[in-house]
Short mmCIF file of C-alpha atoms and ligand atoms in Angstrom, two decimals:
data_model
loop_
_atom_site.label_atom_id
_atom_site.label_comp_id
_atom_site.label_asym_id
_atom_site.label_seq_id
_atom_site.Cartn_x
_atom_site.Cartn_y
_atom_site.Cartn_z
CA MET A 1 154.25 133.62 201.99
CA GLN A 2 153.40 137.35 201.38
CA HIS A 3 150.02 138.56 202.41
CA ILE A 4 147.87 140.44 200.06
CA GLN A 5 147.67 143.50 202.40
CA SER A 6 151.46 143.77 202.50
CA TYR A 7 151.64 143.37 198.73
CA ILE A 8 149.06 146.09 198.13
CA GLU A 9 150.98 148.41 200.64
CA GLU A 10 154.19 147.79 198.75
CA HIS A 11 152.77 148.49 195.30
CA LYS A 12 150.00 150.94 196.06
CA ASP A 13 151.31 153.89 193.99
CA ARG A 14 152.01 151.66 191.05
CA PHE A 15 148.59 150.11 191.14
CA LEU A 16 146.98 153.58 191.17
CA ASN A 17 149.27 154.90 188.30
CA GLU A 18 148.69 151.97 186.05
CA LEU A 19 144.89 152.36 186.34
CA ILE A 20 145.10 156.11 185.80
CA ASP A 21 147.14 155.45 182.62
CA LEU A 22 144.39 153.11 181.43
CA LEU A 23 141.73 155.76 182.19
CA LYS A 24 143.49 158.38 180.08
CA ILE A 25 142.64 156.47 176.89
CA PRO A 26 139.14 157.50 175.81
CA SER A 27 137.78 154.05 174.76
CA VAL A 28 134.25 155.20 173.88
CA SER A 29 132.78 152.28 171.95
CA ALA A 30 129.60 154.15 170.85
CA ASP A 31 131.36 156.95 168.97
CA SER A 32 133.52 155.95 165.89
CA ALA A 33 135.65 159.01 166.41
CA TYR A 34 137.34 157.07 169.20
CA ALA A 35 137.93 153.88 167.43
CA ASP A 36 141.61 154.18 167.48
CA ASP A 37 141.63 154.82 171.20
CA VAL A 38 139.48 151.71 171.84
CA ILE A 39 141.99 149.49 169.96
CA LYS A 40 144.86 151.25 171.95
CA THR A 41 143.04 150.32 175.10
CA ALA A 42 142.78 146.71 173.95
CA GLU A 43 146.51 146.62 173.46
CA ALA A 44 147.06 148.11 176.83
CA VAL A 45 144.81 145.46 178.54
CA LYS A 46 146.78 142.75 176.65
CA THR A 47 150.11 144.05 177.88
CA SER A 48 148.82 144.29 181.37
CA LEU A 49 147.60 140.63 181.36
CA GLU A 50 151.05 139.56 180.16
CA LYS A 51 152.76 141.40 182.97
CA ALA A 52 150.25 139.95 185.52
CA GLY A 53 151.48 136.56 184.64
CA CYS A 54 149.08 135.07 182.07
CA ASP A 55 150.89 132.50 179.92
CA HIS A 56 149.03 133.14 176.72
CA VAL A 57 147.34 136.41 175.84
CA GLU A 58 145.82 137.28 172.47
CA ILE A 59 143.76 139.95 170.85
CA CYS A 60 140.76 138.29 169.29
CA GLU A 61 139.41 140.30 166.34
CA THR A 62 135.66 140.55 165.74
CA GLU A 63 133.51 142.48 163.35
CA GLY A 64 133.58 145.30 166.01
CA PHE A 65 136.23 145.94 168.55
CA PRO A 66 138.54 143.23 169.84
CA ILE A 67 138.17 140.88 172.73
CA VAL A 68 141.31 140.44 174.80
CA TYR A 69 141.73 136.93 175.95
CA GLY A 70 144.35 135.69 178.41
CA GLU A 71 144.88 132.45 180.40
CA LYS A 72 147.07 130.67 182.82
CA ILE A 73 146.38 127.02 183.10
CA ILE A 74 148.24 125.39 185.95
CA ASP A 75 146.70 121.98 186.21
CA LYS A 76 143.82 120.52 184.10
CA ASN A 77 142.42 118.84 187.36
CA LEU A 78 141.87 122.18 189.06
CA PRO A 79 138.87 124.34 188.59
CA THR A 80 138.93 127.28 186.06
CA VAL A 81 137.73 130.73 186.81
CA LEU A 82 136.67 132.82 183.85
CA VAL A 83 136.99 136.59 184.60
CA TYR A 84 134.88 138.82 182.40
CA GLY A 85 135.07 142.73 182.16
CA HIS A 86 134.87 145.41 179.65
CA TYR A 87 137.44 148.07 178.66
CA ASP A 88 135.05 150.25 176.74
CA VAL A 89 133.32 153.23 178.33
CA GLN A 90 130.20 155.39 177.88
CA PRO A 91 130.51 158.75 176.16
CA ALA A 92 131.58 161.41 178.62
CA ASP A 93 129.09 164.16 177.49
CA PRO A 94 127.83 166.63 178.77
CA LEU A 95 131.50 167.70 179.08
CA GLU A 96 130.66 171.07 180.78
CA LEU A 97 129.31 169.21 183.86
CA TRP A 98 132.51 167.55 184.66
CA HIS A 99 134.60 169.32 187.47
CA SER A 100 137.78 167.91 185.85
CA PRO A 101 138.27 166.51 182.26
CA PRO A 102 136.91 162.93 181.97
CA TYR A 103 140.19 161.53 180.48
CA GLU A 104 142.59 163.40 182.88
CA PRO A 105 142.07 161.30 186.06
CA VAL A 106 142.42 163.00 189.38
CA ILE A 107 142.12 161.70 192.85
CA LYS A 108 139.96 163.80 195.22
CA LYS A 109 138.43 163.15 198.56
CA THR A 110 134.64 162.98 198.95
CA ASP A 111 132.39 162.59 202.00
CA ILE A 112 131.77 158.91 201.01
CA HIS A 113 135.41 158.40 199.96
CA PRO A 114 137.62 160.01 202.63
CA ASP A 115 140.68 158.13 201.32
CA GLY A 116 140.08 159.69 197.85
CA ALA A 117 138.28 158.64 194.61
CA ILE A 118 139.57 158.47 191.09
CA PHE A 119 137.55 160.81 188.91
CA ALA A 120 137.39 159.72 185.25
CA ARG A 121 135.12 158.18 182.75
CA GLY A 122 135.36 154.38 183.21
CA ALA A 123 136.86 154.69 186.64
CA CYS A 124 134.25 152.46 188.17
CA ASP A 125 132.41 151.20 185.03
CA ASP A 126 134.44 149.20 184.28
CA LYS A 127 138.19 149.80 183.86
CA GLY A 128 138.82 150.28 187.67
CA GLN A 129 136.78 147.17 188.52
CA MET A 130 138.26 145.15 185.71
CA TYR A 131 141.79 146.18 186.70
CA MET A 132 141.23 144.92 190.21
CA HIS A 133 141.27 141.42 188.71
CA VAL A 134 144.50 142.13 186.69
CA LYS A 135 146.20 143.17 189.88
CA ALA A 136 144.79 140.29 192.03
CA MET A 137 146.21 138.00 189.28
CA GLU A 138 149.59 139.72 189.43
CA PHE A 139 149.64 139.20 193.22
CA MET A 140 148.72 135.47 192.94
CA THR A 141 151.19 134.64 190.24
CA THR A 142 154.25 136.73 191.64
CA THR A 143 153.77 135.31 195.16
CA ASN A 144 152.99 131.75 194.03
CA GLN A 145 149.56 131.74 195.38
CA LEU A 146 147.43 131.12 192.45
CA PRO A 147 145.25 128.03 193.44
CA CYS A 148 143.45 127.18 190.11
CA ASN A 149 143.35 127.96 186.41
CA VAL A 150 142.30 131.41 185.19
CA LYS A 151 140.90 132.67 181.88
CA PHE A 152 140.37 136.43 181.13
CA MET A 153 137.83 137.66 178.55
CA ILE A 154 137.82 141.42 178.44
CA GLU A 155 135.67 142.98 175.77
CA GLY A 156 135.26 146.26 174.17
CA GLU A 157 131.63 146.57 173.26
CA GLU A 158 129.67 146.03 176.50
CA GLU A 159 128.29 149.59 176.51
CA VAL A 160 126.90 148.98 173.00
CA GLY A 161 125.29 145.61 173.56
CA SER A 162 128.09 142.97 173.31
CA VAL A 163 126.75 141.85 169.92
CA ASN A 164 130.15 140.46 168.75
CA LEU A 165 131.01 138.90 172.09
CA SER A 166 127.80 136.81 171.84
CA LYS A 167 129.04 135.32 168.49
CA PHE A 168 132.54 134.79 170.08
CA VAL A 169 131.12 132.92 173.02
CA LYS A 170 128.91 130.69 170.84
CA ASN A 171 131.93 129.88 168.61
CA ASN A 172 134.41 129.32 171.31
CA GLN A 173 132.79 127.07 173.90
CA GLU A 174 135.87 124.83 174.33
CA LYS A 175 138.30 127.74 174.71
CA LEU A 176 136.09 129.37 177.25
CA LYS A 177 135.19 126.25 179.25
CA ASN A 178 135.07 127.15 182.91
CA ASP A 179 133.74 126.23 186.35
CA VAL A 180 132.60 129.66 187.38
CA ILE A 181 132.47 133.13 185.81
CA LEU A 182 133.63 136.08 187.91
CA ILE A 183 132.63 139.65 187.21
CA SER A 184 133.19 142.99 188.95
CA ASP A 185 130.96 145.37 187.04
CA THR A 186 128.15 145.92 189.53
CA GLY A 187 127.93 147.72 192.98
CA MET A 188 127.54 147.08 196.66
CA ILE A 189 125.21 148.65 199.17
CA ALA A 190 127.60 150.88 201.06
CA GLN A 191 131.22 150.99 202.24
CA ASP A 192 130.35 149.08 205.45
CA VAL A 193 127.60 147.03 203.98
CA PRO A 194 129.09 144.41 201.58
CA SER A 195 126.76 142.73 199.15
CA ILE A 196 126.91 140.31 196.33
CA THR A 197 124.75 140.98 193.20
CA THR A 198 122.41 137.98 192.64
CA GLY A 199 120.28 139.36 189.84
CA LEU A 200 120.43 141.63 186.84
CA ARG A 201 117.56 143.06 184.84
CA GLY A 202 117.13 142.35 181.22
CA LEU A 203 116.74 145.08 178.64
CA SER A 204 114.91 145.95 175.43
CA TYR A 205 115.93 149.18 173.79
CA VAL A 206 113.91 150.71 170.86
CA GLU A 207 113.75 153.93 168.94
CA VAL A 208 110.37 155.33 167.73
CA GLU A 209 109.78 157.77 164.94
CA VAL A 210 106.44 159.52 164.44
CA THR A 211 105.89 161.17 161.03
CA GLY A 212 103.13 163.62 160.17
CA PRO A 213 102.95 166.00 157.18
CA ASN A 214 105.61 165.66 154.55
CA ARG A 215 107.37 168.89 155.71
CA ASP A 216 107.66 171.28 158.58
CA LEU A 217 104.57 173.53 158.64
CA HIS A 218 103.70 177.08 159.79
CA SER A 219 102.02 176.43 163.11
CA GLY A 220 99.53 179.30 162.49
CA LEU A 221 98.50 178.34 159.08
CA TYR A 222 98.35 174.56 159.84
CA GLY A 223 98.07 174.46 163.67
CA GLY A 224 94.98 172.74 164.89
CA ALA A 225 94.15 171.15 161.58
CA VAL A 226 96.80 168.42 161.25
CA ALA A 227 98.25 166.02 163.78
CA ASN A 228 101.43 167.40 165.30
CA PRO A 229 103.94 164.55 165.56
CA ILE A 230 105.36 165.91 168.76
CA ASN A 231 101.96 166.22 170.44
CA MET A 232 101.09 162.80 169.13
CA LEU A 233 104.37 161.11 170.34
CA THR A 234 104.15 162.59 173.83
CA LYS A 235 100.49 161.51 174.09
CA MET A 236 101.41 158.06 173.11
CA ILE A 237 104.31 157.88 175.53
CA ALA A 238 102.17 159.16 178.35
CA SER A 239 99.69 156.38 177.69
CA LEU A 240 102.29 153.76 178.27
CA HIS A 241 101.75 154.02 182.02
CA ASP A 242 98.31 153.93 183.92
CA GLU A 243 97.44 155.91 187.08
CA ASN A 244 99.31 153.17 189.22
CA ASN A 245 102.29 153.39 187.09
CA HIS A 246 101.67 150.05 185.71
CA ILE A 247 102.88 149.52 182.04
CA THR A 248 99.93 149.34 179.77
CA ILE A 249 101.42 147.10 176.84
CA PRO A 250 99.05 144.10 176.65
CA GLY A 251 101.02 140.91 177.70
CA PHE A 252 103.87 143.01 179.22
CA TYR A 253 103.62 141.29 182.65
CA ASP A 254 102.64 137.85 181.47
CA ASN A 255 105.91 136.11 182.48
CA VAL A 256 106.96 138.40 185.35
CA GLU A 257 108.06 136.39 188.34
CA GLU A 258 106.25 137.45 191.41
CA LEU A 259 108.38 137.12 194.51
CA SER A 260 106.84 135.42 197.58
CA GLU A 261 106.14 137.39 200.64
CA GLU A 262 109.18 135.75 202.35
CA GLU A 263 111.40 136.75 199.51
CA ARG A 264 110.17 140.26 199.69
CA ALA A 265 110.38 140.41 203.49
CA GLU A 266 114.08 139.28 203.12
CA MET A 267 114.72 141.96 200.57
CA ALA A 268 113.31 144.57 202.77
CA LYS A 269 115.89 143.74 205.47
CA ALA A 270 118.77 145.41 203.44
CA PRO A 271 119.60 148.65 205.05
CA PHE A 272 117.96 151.55 203.14
CA SER A 273 117.10 155.17 204.09
CA LEU A 274 114.41 156.72 201.81
CA GLU A 275 115.37 160.20 203.24
CA ALA A 276 118.97 159.75 202.33
CA TYR A 277 118.05 158.52 198.91
CA LYS A 278 115.91 161.55 198.18
CA LYS A 279 118.46 163.94 199.57
CA ALA A 280 121.22 162.44 197.39
CA LEU A 281 119.09 163.08 194.42
CA ASP A 282 117.63 166.41 195.46
CA ILE A 283 114.03 165.12 194.98
CA ASP A 284 111.06 165.60 197.35
CA ALA A 285 109.45 162.33 196.59
CA VAL A 286 110.02 159.05 194.89
CA TYR A 287 107.90 157.80 192.11
CA GLY A 288 106.98 154.42 190.77
CA GLU A 289 104.75 151.49 190.49
CA LYS A 290 102.04 151.24 193.16
CA GLY A 291 102.42 148.53 195.72
CA TYR A 292 106.18 148.24 195.59
CA SER A 293 109.02 149.71 197.58
CA THR A 294 111.80 151.83 196.03
CA ASN A 295 114.24 148.88 196.17
CA GLU A 296 111.63 146.54 194.65
CA ARG A 297 110.89 149.16 191.86
CA ASN A 298 114.58 149.32 190.90
CA SER A 299 115.30 145.71 190.92
CA ILE A 300 112.60 143.04 190.82
CA ARG A 301 110.06 145.07 188.85
CA PRO A 302 110.11 145.71 185.08
CA THR A 303 110.07 149.34 183.84
CA LEU A 304 109.71 151.53 180.79
CA ASP A 305 111.62 154.83 180.45
CA VAL A 306 112.17 157.45 177.71
CA ASN A 307 116.03 157.98 177.45
CA GLY A 308 115.83 160.82 174.84
CA ILE A 309 113.26 162.70 172.99
CA TRP A 310 113.63 165.18 170.13
CA GLY A 311 111.96 166.97 167.27
CA GLY A 312 111.00 170.45 166.04
CA TYR A 313 112.75 173.71 166.88
CA ILE A 314 115.16 173.72 169.90
CA GLY A 315 117.41 176.57 168.82
CA GLU A 316 117.61 180.10 170.38
CA GLY A 317 114.41 182.10 170.35
CA ALA A 318 111.12 180.96 169.03
CA LYS A 319 110.13 179.53 165.73
CA THR A 320 106.50 178.83 165.08
CA VAL A 321 106.61 175.50 163.48
CA ILE A 322 104.85 172.12 163.40
CA ALA A 323 107.71 169.60 162.91
CA SER A 324 107.13 166.89 160.28
CA GLN A 325 108.78 164.25 162.60
CA ALA A 326 109.33 163.41 166.29
CA PHE A 327 111.64 160.77 167.80
CA ALA A 328 112.33 159.04 171.10
CA LYS A 329 114.57 156.44 172.46
CA ILE A 330 112.86 154.07 174.96
CA SER A 331 114.31 151.50 177.27
CA MET A 332 112.42 148.73 179.14
CA ARG A 333 114.27 146.99 182.02
CA LEU A 334 113.05 143.52 182.31
CA VAL A 335 113.07 140.87 185.03
CA PRO A 336 113.94 137.16 184.75
CA ASN A 337 111.51 135.10 182.59
CA GLN A 338 110.55 138.08 180.42
CA ASP A 339 111.91 137.40 176.95
CA TRP A 340 113.47 140.57 175.53
CA GLU A 341 112.68 139.74 171.93
CA ASN A 342 109.07 138.98 172.92
CA ILE A 343 108.87 142.21 174.84
CA THR A 344 110.23 144.21 171.90
CA ASN A 345 107.56 142.60 169.66
CA LEU A 346 104.79 143.39 172.19
CA PHE A 347 105.99 147.06 172.29
CA LYS A 348 106.23 147.44 168.56
CA ALA A 349 102.78 145.94 167.97
CA HIS A 350 101.15 148.11 170.76
CA PHE A 351 103.02 151.38 169.75
CA GLU A 352 101.88 150.92 166.17
CA ASN A 353 98.41 150.04 167.25
CA ILE A 354 97.92 153.28 169.33
CA ALA A 355 99.14 155.62 166.68
CA PRO A 356 96.56 158.26 165.99
CA HIS A 357 95.06 158.84 162.62
CA GLY A 358 97.21 161.41 160.63
CA VAL A 359 100.68 160.08 161.69
CA LYS A 360 102.84 157.17 160.77
CA VAL A 361 104.74 155.32 163.33
CA LYS A 362 108.01 153.43 163.04
CA VAL A 363 109.60 151.34 165.72
CA THR A 364 113.21 150.31 165.31
CA PRO A 365 114.58 147.78 167.85
CA HIS A 366 118.17 148.37 169.07
CA HIS A 367 119.65 145.77 171.37
CA GLY A 368 118.55 143.93 174.35
CA GLY A 369 119.23 140.95 176.54
CA GLN A 370 117.75 138.72 179.16
CA GLY A 371 117.74 139.21 182.95
CA TYR A 372 119.47 136.98 185.26
CA VAL A 373 119.23 135.55 188.88
CA THR A 374 121.54 133.22 190.60
CA PRO A 375 121.17 131.05 193.68
CA ILE A 376 122.98 131.72 196.84
CA ASP A 377 123.61 128.02 197.68
CA SER A 378 126.11 127.57 194.77
CA ILE A 379 129.81 126.99 195.48
CA GLY A 380 130.66 130.22 193.67
CA TYR A 381 128.29 132.29 195.82
CA GLN A 382 129.55 130.48 199.01
CA ALA A 383 133.26 131.18 198.04
CA ALA A 384 132.45 134.87 197.41
CA SER A 385 130.67 135.12 200.63
CA LYS A 386 133.54 133.77 202.58
CA ALA A 387 135.95 136.00 200.75
CA TYR A 388 133.95 139.17 201.79
CA ASN A 389 133.58 137.83 205.21
CA ASP A 390 137.47 137.86 205.64
CA THR A 391 138.10 141.24 204.14
CA PHE A 392 134.86 143.18 205.47
CA GLY A 393 134.50 141.20 208.67
CA LYS A 394 130.80 140.81 207.75
CA THR A 395 128.68 138.44 205.68
CA PRO A 396 127.65 140.12 202.44
CA ILE A 397 124.02 140.64 201.58
CA PRO A 398 122.54 139.07 198.44
CA GLN A 399 121.00 141.79 196.29
CA ARG A 400 119.35 141.94 193.02
CA SER A 401 120.49 144.94 190.92
CA GLY A 402 118.40 147.06 188.54
CA GLY A 403 121.19 147.36 186.05
CA SER A 404 121.90 145.02 183.01
CA ILE A 405 124.81 143.00 181.85
CA PRO A 406 122.97 141.14 178.99
CA ILE A 407 125.87 138.79 178.27
CA VAL A 408 125.53 137.12 181.58
CA SER A 409 122.45 135.19 180.65
CA LEU A 410 124.08 134.07 177.47
CA PHE A 411 127.17 132.84 179.37
CA GLU A 412 124.80 130.47 181.39
CA GLN A 413 123.07 129.42 178.29
CA GLU A 414 126.18 128.75 176.23
CA LEU A 415 128.89 127.87 178.81
CA LYS A 416 126.61 126.31 181.26
CA SER A 417 128.12 128.04 184.22
CA LYS A 418 127.01 130.43 186.90
CA THR A 419 128.21 133.97 187.18
CA ILE A 420 129.24 135.54 190.44
CA LEU A 421 128.97 139.36 190.51
CA MET A 422 131.36 140.89 192.94
CA GLY A 423 130.97 144.58 192.47
CA PHE A 424 132.83 147.13 194.48
CA GLY A 425 131.27 150.42 193.10
CA LEU A 426 128.54 152.44 194.92
CA ASN A 427 125.43 153.88 193.44
CA SER A 428 126.83 157.37 194.23
CA ASP A 429 129.97 156.74 192.01
CA ALA A 430 128.04 158.32 189.10
CA ILE A 431 128.66 155.67 186.46
CA HIS A 432 127.42 156.82 182.97
CA SER A 433 127.14 160.37 184.43
CA PRO A 434 129.44 163.34 184.64
CA ASN A 435 132.16 163.09 187.39
CA GLU A 436 132.14 159.30 187.55
CA HIS A 437 134.59 158.10 190.14
CA PHE A 438 135.80 154.90 192.05
CA GLY A 439 136.94 154.93 195.55
CA VAL A 440 140.60 154.22 196.10
CA TRP A 441 139.58 152.29 199.17
CA ASN A 442 137.13 150.17 196.96
CA TYR A 443 139.80 149.52 194.44
CA PHE A 444 142.19 148.07 196.99
CA LYS A 445 139.33 146.23 198.73
CA GLY A 446 138.56 144.55 195.52
CA ILE A 447 142.14 143.52 194.95
CA GLU A 448 142.27 142.18 198.46
CA THR A 449 139.01 140.19 198.27
CA ILE A 450 139.46 138.58 194.72
CA PRO A 451 142.34 136.20 195.66
CA LEU A 452 140.33 134.83 198.54
CA PHE A 453 137.52 133.97 196.17
CA TYR A 454 139.92 131.95 194.19
CA LYS A 455 141.20 130.27 197.28
CA TYR A 456 137.78 129.32 198.73
CA PHE A 457 136.36 128.46 195.29
CA THR A 458 139.20 125.94 194.76
CA GLU A 459 138.82 124.46 198.25
CA LEU A 460 134.99 124.18 198.06
CA SER A 461 135.30 122.55 194.62
CA GLN A 462 137.46 119.61 195.78
N1 BES B 501 128.21 147.78 184.61
C1 BES B 501 126.93 148.28 184.04
C2 BES B 501 125.77 147.59 184.56
C3 BES B 501 125.54 147.58 185.99
C4 BES B 501 125.96 148.76 186.83
C5 BES B 501 124.84 146.56 186.67
C6 BES B 501 125.76 148.77 188.11
C7 BES B 501 124.57 146.63 187.90
C8 BES B 501 124.98 147.75 188.71
C9 BES B 501 127.08 148.03 182.44
O1 BES B 501 128.26 148.57 182.00
C10 BES B 501 125.89 148.84 181.82
O2 BES B 501 126.05 149.95 181.85
N2 BES B 501 124.97 148.15 181.19
C11 BES B 501 123.93 148.82 180.44
C12 BES B 501 123.36 147.90 179.50
C13 BES B 501 124.22 147.72 178.12
C14 BES B 501 123.48 146.77 177.16
C15 BES B 501 124.41 149.14 177.58
C16 BES B 501 122.84 149.35 181.32
O3 BES B 501 122.60 148.64 182.36
O4 BES B 501 122.23 150.20 180.95
MN1 MN B 502 129.81 148.02 183.11
MN1 MN B 503 128.02 150.79 181.85
#
């Protein structure tokens, strides 16, 4: 029976070239200018699943972009793994900050990736990580080592909130029935520190609009006499945190789960260098909620951040003007037990309440999702842990991530199964940023580790 390492060795170039071809299609779900490319990517994913040995592959149309579904059912009595991933990507801008064009993938060596990394939008999030599963599937089917049933569900709207996938999951419970959900769309601590993600934060994303006078005004003739919407908006935003960087929205922390001292001590054992962290970001100090470490601040604590703010004159030179309106986009990262719709309502009520006289405030909710935590004593976690042990020679560390994949909590609610998050990216891979990349070593390590998950999961399920 052929071993995965020799299979990878034999097909290395093809595995890289196929991923590179997929990365060349700009599947930006947020921008309608790319709609044709998103659909083209769905077709390419469908073809790849057919070639990888799925018996039945289909494109499931939605009101938005399609979901690619594939399966191979070998025996109804064996367990079923459902693989989820996304083929859409974030917009690539600002383009001028890329060292090579985002949809012309190149492999370059970096300090962290001496074997090279593929630079392209979506390389790590999530085309590269999703494609590891397609190649692991190809290995298992062509070498007769698939130990259980597999279902693939690859969507095209993760980066815009998975609204249509939610409906699809609710309406297709029987089709999607599974024993465990497997996702590679997160990260690990470092190349020599394997970890399995055991938690994701929830999200509430809102847009706010502050309106003052009915037109832009001369800032000399009216300045000082009317409320300036930009001044008001920035004041309101500043008031959302107190001097300890605690969020001031009444009720915001009501359901936040407080970790025990033991759990916090366990978390603190994960290797982390504050100096290296600051150096990597070129900052002289970290910043955040009083009483919590950096790793706690970015995983087990909720946050509120402005993602964009605009209004008034930003063209060349100076224009003396009081803008009629000011805007901001705000995200709140939530922890398990905080309900995102409740938080959205609390934000809206509070923001409207603190509006100074002289301006009107409008809050428009965008999307959101619940957080997620998964226990480490499940069969799925144990199988993943054994798989990493084999390929890294070390037991992986459970780690809660600060990012969000809102659909994961919906999976648990609707399909009643646990999700295992086997991510192979690094924080330094620059997902959502210019020069996103994915280590070639990480790509192959993922392909090597995934079949072992299937093997151990099937064994432990008997
Ligand atoms: N793959 C990321 C989420 C992620 C990355 C989780 C790294 C943990 C570690 C996903 O594609 C993503 O970007 N999610 C969005 C939320 C979504 C609703 C747009 C996020 O976290 O901002
Ligand atoms: Mn992703
Ligand atoms: Mn993403």
